Coordinates of C-alpha atoms in Angstrom, one line a residue:
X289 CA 4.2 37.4 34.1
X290 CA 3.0 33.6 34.1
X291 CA 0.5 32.2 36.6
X292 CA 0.7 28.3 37.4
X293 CA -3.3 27.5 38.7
X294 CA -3.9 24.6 40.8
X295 CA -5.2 22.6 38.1
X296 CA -2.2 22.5 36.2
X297 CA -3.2 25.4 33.1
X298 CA -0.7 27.7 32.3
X299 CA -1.8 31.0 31.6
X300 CA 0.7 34.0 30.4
X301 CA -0.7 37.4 30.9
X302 CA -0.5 41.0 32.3
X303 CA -1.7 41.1 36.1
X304 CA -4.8 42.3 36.7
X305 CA -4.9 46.2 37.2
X306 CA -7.3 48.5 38.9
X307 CA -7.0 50.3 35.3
X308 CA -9.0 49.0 32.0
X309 CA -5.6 47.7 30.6
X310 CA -1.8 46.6 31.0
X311 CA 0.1 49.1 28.8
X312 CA 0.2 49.0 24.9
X313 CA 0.7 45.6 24.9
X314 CA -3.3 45.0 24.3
X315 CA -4.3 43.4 27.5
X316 CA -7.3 43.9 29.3
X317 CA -8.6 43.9 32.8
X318 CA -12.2 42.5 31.0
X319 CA -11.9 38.4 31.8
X320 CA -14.3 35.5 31.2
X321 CA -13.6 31.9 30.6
X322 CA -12.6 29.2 27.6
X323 CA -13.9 25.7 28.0
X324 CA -12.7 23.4 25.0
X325 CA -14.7 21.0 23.9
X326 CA -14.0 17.7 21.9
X327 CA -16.5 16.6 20.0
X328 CA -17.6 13.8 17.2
X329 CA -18.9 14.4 13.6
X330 CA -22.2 13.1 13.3
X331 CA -20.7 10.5 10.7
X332 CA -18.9 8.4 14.2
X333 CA -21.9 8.1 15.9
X334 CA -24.5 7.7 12.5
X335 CA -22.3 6.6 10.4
X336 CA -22.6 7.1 6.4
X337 CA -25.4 6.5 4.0
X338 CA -25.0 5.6 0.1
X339 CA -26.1 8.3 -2.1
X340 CA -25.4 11.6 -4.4
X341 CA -25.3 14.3 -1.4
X342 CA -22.4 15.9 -0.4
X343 CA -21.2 13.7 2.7
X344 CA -22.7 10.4 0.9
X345 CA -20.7 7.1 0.1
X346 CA -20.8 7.6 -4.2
X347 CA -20.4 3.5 -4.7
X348 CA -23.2 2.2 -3.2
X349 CA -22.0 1.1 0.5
X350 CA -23.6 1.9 3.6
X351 CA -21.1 2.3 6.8
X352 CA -21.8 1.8 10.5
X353 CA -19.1 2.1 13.0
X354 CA -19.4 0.0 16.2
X355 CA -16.1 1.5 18.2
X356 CA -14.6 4.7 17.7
X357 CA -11.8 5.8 19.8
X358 CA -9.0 8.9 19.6
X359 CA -6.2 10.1 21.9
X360 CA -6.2 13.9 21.7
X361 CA -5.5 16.8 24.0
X362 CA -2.4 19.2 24.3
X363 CA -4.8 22.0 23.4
X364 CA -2.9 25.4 23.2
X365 CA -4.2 28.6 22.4
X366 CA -2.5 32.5 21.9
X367 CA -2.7 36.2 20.8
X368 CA 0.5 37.1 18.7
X369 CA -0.6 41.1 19.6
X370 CA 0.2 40.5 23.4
X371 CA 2.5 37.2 23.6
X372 CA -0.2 35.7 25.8
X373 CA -0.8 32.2 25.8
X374 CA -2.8 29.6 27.2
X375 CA -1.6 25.7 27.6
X376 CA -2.9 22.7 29.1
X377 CA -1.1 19.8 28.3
X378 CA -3.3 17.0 29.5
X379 CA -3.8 13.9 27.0
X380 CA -7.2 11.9 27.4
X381 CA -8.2 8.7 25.8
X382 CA -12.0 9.4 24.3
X383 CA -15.0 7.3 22.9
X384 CA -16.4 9.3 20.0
X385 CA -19.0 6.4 19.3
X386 CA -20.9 6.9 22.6
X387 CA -20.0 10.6 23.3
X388 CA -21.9 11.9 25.7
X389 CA -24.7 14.6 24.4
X390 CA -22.8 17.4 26.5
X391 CA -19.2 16.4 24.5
X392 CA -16.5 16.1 26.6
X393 CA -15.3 19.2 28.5
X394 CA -10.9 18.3 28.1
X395 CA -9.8 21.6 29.3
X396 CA -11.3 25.2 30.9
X397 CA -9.3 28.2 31.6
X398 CA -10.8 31.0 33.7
X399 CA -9.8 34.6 33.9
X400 CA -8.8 35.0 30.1
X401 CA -8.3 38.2 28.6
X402 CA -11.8 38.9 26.9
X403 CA -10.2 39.6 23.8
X404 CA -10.1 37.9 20.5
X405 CA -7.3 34.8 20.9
X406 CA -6.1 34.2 16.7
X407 CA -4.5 31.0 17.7
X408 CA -5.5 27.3 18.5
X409 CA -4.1 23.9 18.4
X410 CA -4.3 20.4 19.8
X411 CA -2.7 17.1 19.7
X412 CA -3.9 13.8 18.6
X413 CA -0.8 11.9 20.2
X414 CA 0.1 8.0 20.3
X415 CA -1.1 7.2 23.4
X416 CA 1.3 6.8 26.3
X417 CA 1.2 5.7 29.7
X418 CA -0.6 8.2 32.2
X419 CA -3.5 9.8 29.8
X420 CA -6.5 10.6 31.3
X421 CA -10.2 9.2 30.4
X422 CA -13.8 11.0 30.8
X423 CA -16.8 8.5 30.7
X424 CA -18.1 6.8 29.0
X425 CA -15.3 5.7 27.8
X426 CA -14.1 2.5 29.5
X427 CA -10.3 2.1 31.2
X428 CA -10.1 -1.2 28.8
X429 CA -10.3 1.4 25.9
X430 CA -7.8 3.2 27.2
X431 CA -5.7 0.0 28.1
X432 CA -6.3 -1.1 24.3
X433 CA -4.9 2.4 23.2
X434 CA -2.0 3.0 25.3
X435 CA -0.8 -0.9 24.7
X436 CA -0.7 0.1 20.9
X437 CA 0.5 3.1 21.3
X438 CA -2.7 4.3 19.2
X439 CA -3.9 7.7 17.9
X440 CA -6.8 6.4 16.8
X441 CA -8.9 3.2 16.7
X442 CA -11.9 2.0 15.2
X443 CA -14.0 -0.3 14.1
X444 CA -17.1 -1.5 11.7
X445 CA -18.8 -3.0 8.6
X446 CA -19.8 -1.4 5.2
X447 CA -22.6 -2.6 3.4
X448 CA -23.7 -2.8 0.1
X449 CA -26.9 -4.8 -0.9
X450 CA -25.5 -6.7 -4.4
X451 CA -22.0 -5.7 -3.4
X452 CA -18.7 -7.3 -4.7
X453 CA -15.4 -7.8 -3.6
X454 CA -12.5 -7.5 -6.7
X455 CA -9.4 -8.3 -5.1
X456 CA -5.8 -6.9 -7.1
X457 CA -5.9 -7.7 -10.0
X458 CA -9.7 -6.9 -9.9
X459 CA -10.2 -9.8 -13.1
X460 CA -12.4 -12.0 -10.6
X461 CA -15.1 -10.7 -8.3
X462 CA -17.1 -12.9 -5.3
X463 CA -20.1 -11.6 -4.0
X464 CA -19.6 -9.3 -0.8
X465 CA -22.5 -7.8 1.1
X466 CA -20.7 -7.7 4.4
X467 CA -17.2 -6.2 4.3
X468 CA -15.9 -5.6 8.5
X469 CA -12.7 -3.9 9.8
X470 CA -10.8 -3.0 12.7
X471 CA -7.8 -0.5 12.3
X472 CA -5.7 1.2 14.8
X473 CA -3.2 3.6 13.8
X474 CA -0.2 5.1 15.6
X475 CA -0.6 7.8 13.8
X476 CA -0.1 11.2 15.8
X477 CA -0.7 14.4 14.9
X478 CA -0.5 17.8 16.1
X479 CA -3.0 20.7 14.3
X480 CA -2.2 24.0 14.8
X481 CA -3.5 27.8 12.8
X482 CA -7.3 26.3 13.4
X483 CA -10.1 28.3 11.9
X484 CA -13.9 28.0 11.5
X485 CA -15.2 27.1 7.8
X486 CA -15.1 31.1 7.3
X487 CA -11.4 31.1 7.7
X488 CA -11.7 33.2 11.0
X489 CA -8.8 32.0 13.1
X490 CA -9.0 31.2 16.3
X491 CA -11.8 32.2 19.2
X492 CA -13.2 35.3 21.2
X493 CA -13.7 35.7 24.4
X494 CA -16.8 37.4 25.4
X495 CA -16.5 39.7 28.8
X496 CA -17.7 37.5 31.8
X497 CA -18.8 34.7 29.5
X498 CA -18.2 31.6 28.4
X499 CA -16.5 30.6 24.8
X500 CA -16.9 27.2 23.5
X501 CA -14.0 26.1 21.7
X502 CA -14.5 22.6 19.6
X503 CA -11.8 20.6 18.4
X504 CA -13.9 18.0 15.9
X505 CA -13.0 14.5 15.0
X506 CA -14.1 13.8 12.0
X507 CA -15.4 10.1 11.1
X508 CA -15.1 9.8 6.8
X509 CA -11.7 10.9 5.9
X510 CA -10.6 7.6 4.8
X511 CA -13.2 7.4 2.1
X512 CA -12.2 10.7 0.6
X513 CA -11.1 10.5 -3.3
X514 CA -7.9 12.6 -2.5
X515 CA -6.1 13.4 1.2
X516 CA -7.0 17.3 2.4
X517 CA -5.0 19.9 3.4
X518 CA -7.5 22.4 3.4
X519 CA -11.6 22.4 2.0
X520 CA -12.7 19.1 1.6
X521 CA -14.3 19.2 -1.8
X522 CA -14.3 15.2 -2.3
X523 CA -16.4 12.7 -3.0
X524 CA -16.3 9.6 -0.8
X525 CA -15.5 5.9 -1.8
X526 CA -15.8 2.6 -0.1
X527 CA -15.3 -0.4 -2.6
X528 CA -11.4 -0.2 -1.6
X529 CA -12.2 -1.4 1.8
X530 CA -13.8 -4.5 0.2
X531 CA -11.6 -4.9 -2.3
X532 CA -8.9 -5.3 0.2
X533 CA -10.2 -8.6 1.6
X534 CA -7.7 -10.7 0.0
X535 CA -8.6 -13.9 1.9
X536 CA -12.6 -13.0 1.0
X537 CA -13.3 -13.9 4.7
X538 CA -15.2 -10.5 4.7
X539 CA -12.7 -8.8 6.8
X540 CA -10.1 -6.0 5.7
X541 CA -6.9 -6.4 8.0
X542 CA -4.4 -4.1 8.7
X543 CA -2.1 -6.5 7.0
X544 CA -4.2 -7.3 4.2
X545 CA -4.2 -3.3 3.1
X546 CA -0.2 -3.7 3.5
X547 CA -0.4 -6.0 0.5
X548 CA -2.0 -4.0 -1.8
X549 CA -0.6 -1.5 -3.9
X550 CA -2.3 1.8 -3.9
X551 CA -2.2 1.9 -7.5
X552 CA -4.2 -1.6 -7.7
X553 CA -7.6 -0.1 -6.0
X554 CA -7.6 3.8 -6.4
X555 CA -8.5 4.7 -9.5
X556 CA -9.0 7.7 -11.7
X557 CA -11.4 9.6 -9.7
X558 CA -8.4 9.5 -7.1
X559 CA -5.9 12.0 -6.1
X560 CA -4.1 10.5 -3.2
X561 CA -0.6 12.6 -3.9
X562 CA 1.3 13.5 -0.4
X563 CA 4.5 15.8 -1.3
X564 CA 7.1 13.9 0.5
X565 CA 4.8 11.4 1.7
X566 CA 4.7 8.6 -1.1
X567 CA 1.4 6.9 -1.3
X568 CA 2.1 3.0 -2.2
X569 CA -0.2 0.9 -0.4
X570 CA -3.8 1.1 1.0
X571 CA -2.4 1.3 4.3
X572 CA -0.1 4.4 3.0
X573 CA -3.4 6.1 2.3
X574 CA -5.6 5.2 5.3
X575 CA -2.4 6.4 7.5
X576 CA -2.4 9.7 5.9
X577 CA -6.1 10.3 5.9
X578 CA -5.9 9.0 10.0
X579 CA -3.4 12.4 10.3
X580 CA -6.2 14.9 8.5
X581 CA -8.6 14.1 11.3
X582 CA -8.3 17.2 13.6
X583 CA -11.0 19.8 12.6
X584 CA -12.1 23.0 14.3
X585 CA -15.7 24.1 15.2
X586 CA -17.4 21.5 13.1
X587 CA -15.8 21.7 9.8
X588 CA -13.2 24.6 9.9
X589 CA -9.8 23.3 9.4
X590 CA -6.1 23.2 11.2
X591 CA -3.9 23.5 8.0
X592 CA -0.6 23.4 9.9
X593 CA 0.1 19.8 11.2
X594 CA 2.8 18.2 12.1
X595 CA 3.8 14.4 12.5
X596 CA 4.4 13.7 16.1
X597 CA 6.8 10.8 17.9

């Protein structure tokens, strides 16, 4: 039967019994609770060095974000043996720049079957009227968000000591140490099927304990050399950002990456093919990397997304 709690979660399960179970459906009288957290890759908060490892920029530039903000919730989680499920559909405006050490606790469901739970998802929605906030996040965040209509929005500068700027065509280049932007995308999401990096869907929940469960926004996508579904074996680029300053006031608009074509600034060492999702302008391509952002547990992946309204 369903239960409606006080705080607005939805929980679907067998009643508790004075027995060990509910039948043959796989239910359990052994509860404890799920607490979801969200929480930001170290690259928001630290930003991205130049360099040969694995999550370095390749060309050269350094990047330091100075705003980073996401509208996410919706989370949702189930057990296909029993038809149990678990919903809570609050929405919250977040600062990922200035999380707070502790993360930020979106949704907690008590009394869940201590069993293991093989399915999770969450939204990152346009934001709309009525979404909640945790701090530190400030309400003129949240007003800047829900006036877009935003999924996400950040800003920052990359850096690159020596570094050019070689506009479309790319025959003249003017020095460019500095390079800023600001982009805001409308660009909801939903990410369902989540599993950690092992491939191990979903979550436990241990008897009488607690289970952290970590949707992760990740902060580099849109310097990957081609747009995930899955692993992210990439390297990561920056000089497309620069590039992109058409007016070489040494900032990269939103309408300045409308401009250029795609082909124009990613070269060779990209992959940037979307089936059914043409890839023709820079903007195509940050748009598409802006709906890969939804990880699980740090760098497991939600392979089955879906564009939302």
């Amino acid at each position: 039967m369903q239960r409606m709690r006080e705080t607005g979660f939805v929980v679907a399960a067998c009643a508790l019994a004075l027995v060990a179970g509910c039948g043959d459906d796989g239910a359990t009288s052994e509860t404890g609770t799920v607490q979801v957290f969200v929480e930001p890759e170290d690259t928001i908060p630290e930003g991205l060095e130049p360099g040969t490892g694995e999550e370095n920029i390749a060309d050269g530039w350094k990047v330091t974000y100075t705003q980073f903000l996401v509208t996410v919730g919706n989370v949702r989680a189930g057990r296909t043996d029993a038809g149990e499920t678990l919903v809570d559909p609050s929405v919250f405006v977040l600062d990922l720049k200035n999380a707070p050490a502790t993360r930020y606790v979106i949704a907690e469901f008590q009394d869940v079957s201590a069993v293991r739970w093989n399915h999770f998802g969450f939204d990152l929605p346009n934001a709309r009227e009525g979404v909640k906030t945790l701090p530190p996040t400030k309400e003129d965040d949240v007003a800047l968000m829900v006036e877009n209509g935003y999924s996400v929005f950040f800003e920052g500068v990359i850096e690159k000591a020596g570094g050019e700027s070689c506009p479309p065509p790319g025959d003249t280049c003017v020095p460019a140490e500095e390079v800023r932007f600001r982009w805001g995308f409308s660009a909801g999401t939903s990410f369902d099927d989540c599993a950690t990096e092992d491939g191990i869907t979903g979550f436990g929940v241990p008897t009488s304990g607690t289970v952290a469960v970590k949707p992760t926004i990740h902060g580099d996508h849109w310097f990957f050399d081609n747009i995930t579904t899955g692993v992210e074996l990439t390297k990561r680029y920056a000089q497309y950002i620069a590039d992109c300053d058409l007016d070489g006031d040494g900032e990269t608009t939103i309408e300045e990456l409308k401009q250029v074509s795609a082909t124009d600034v990613f070269g060779d060492e990209y992959n940037i093919t979307v089936p059914g999702d043409p890839i023709e302008t820079a903007y195509d391509y940050v748009v598409a990397q802006a709906r890969t952002l939804g990880d699980f547990q740090g760098d497991g992946e939600c392979p089955t997304r879906k564009v939302l309204p």
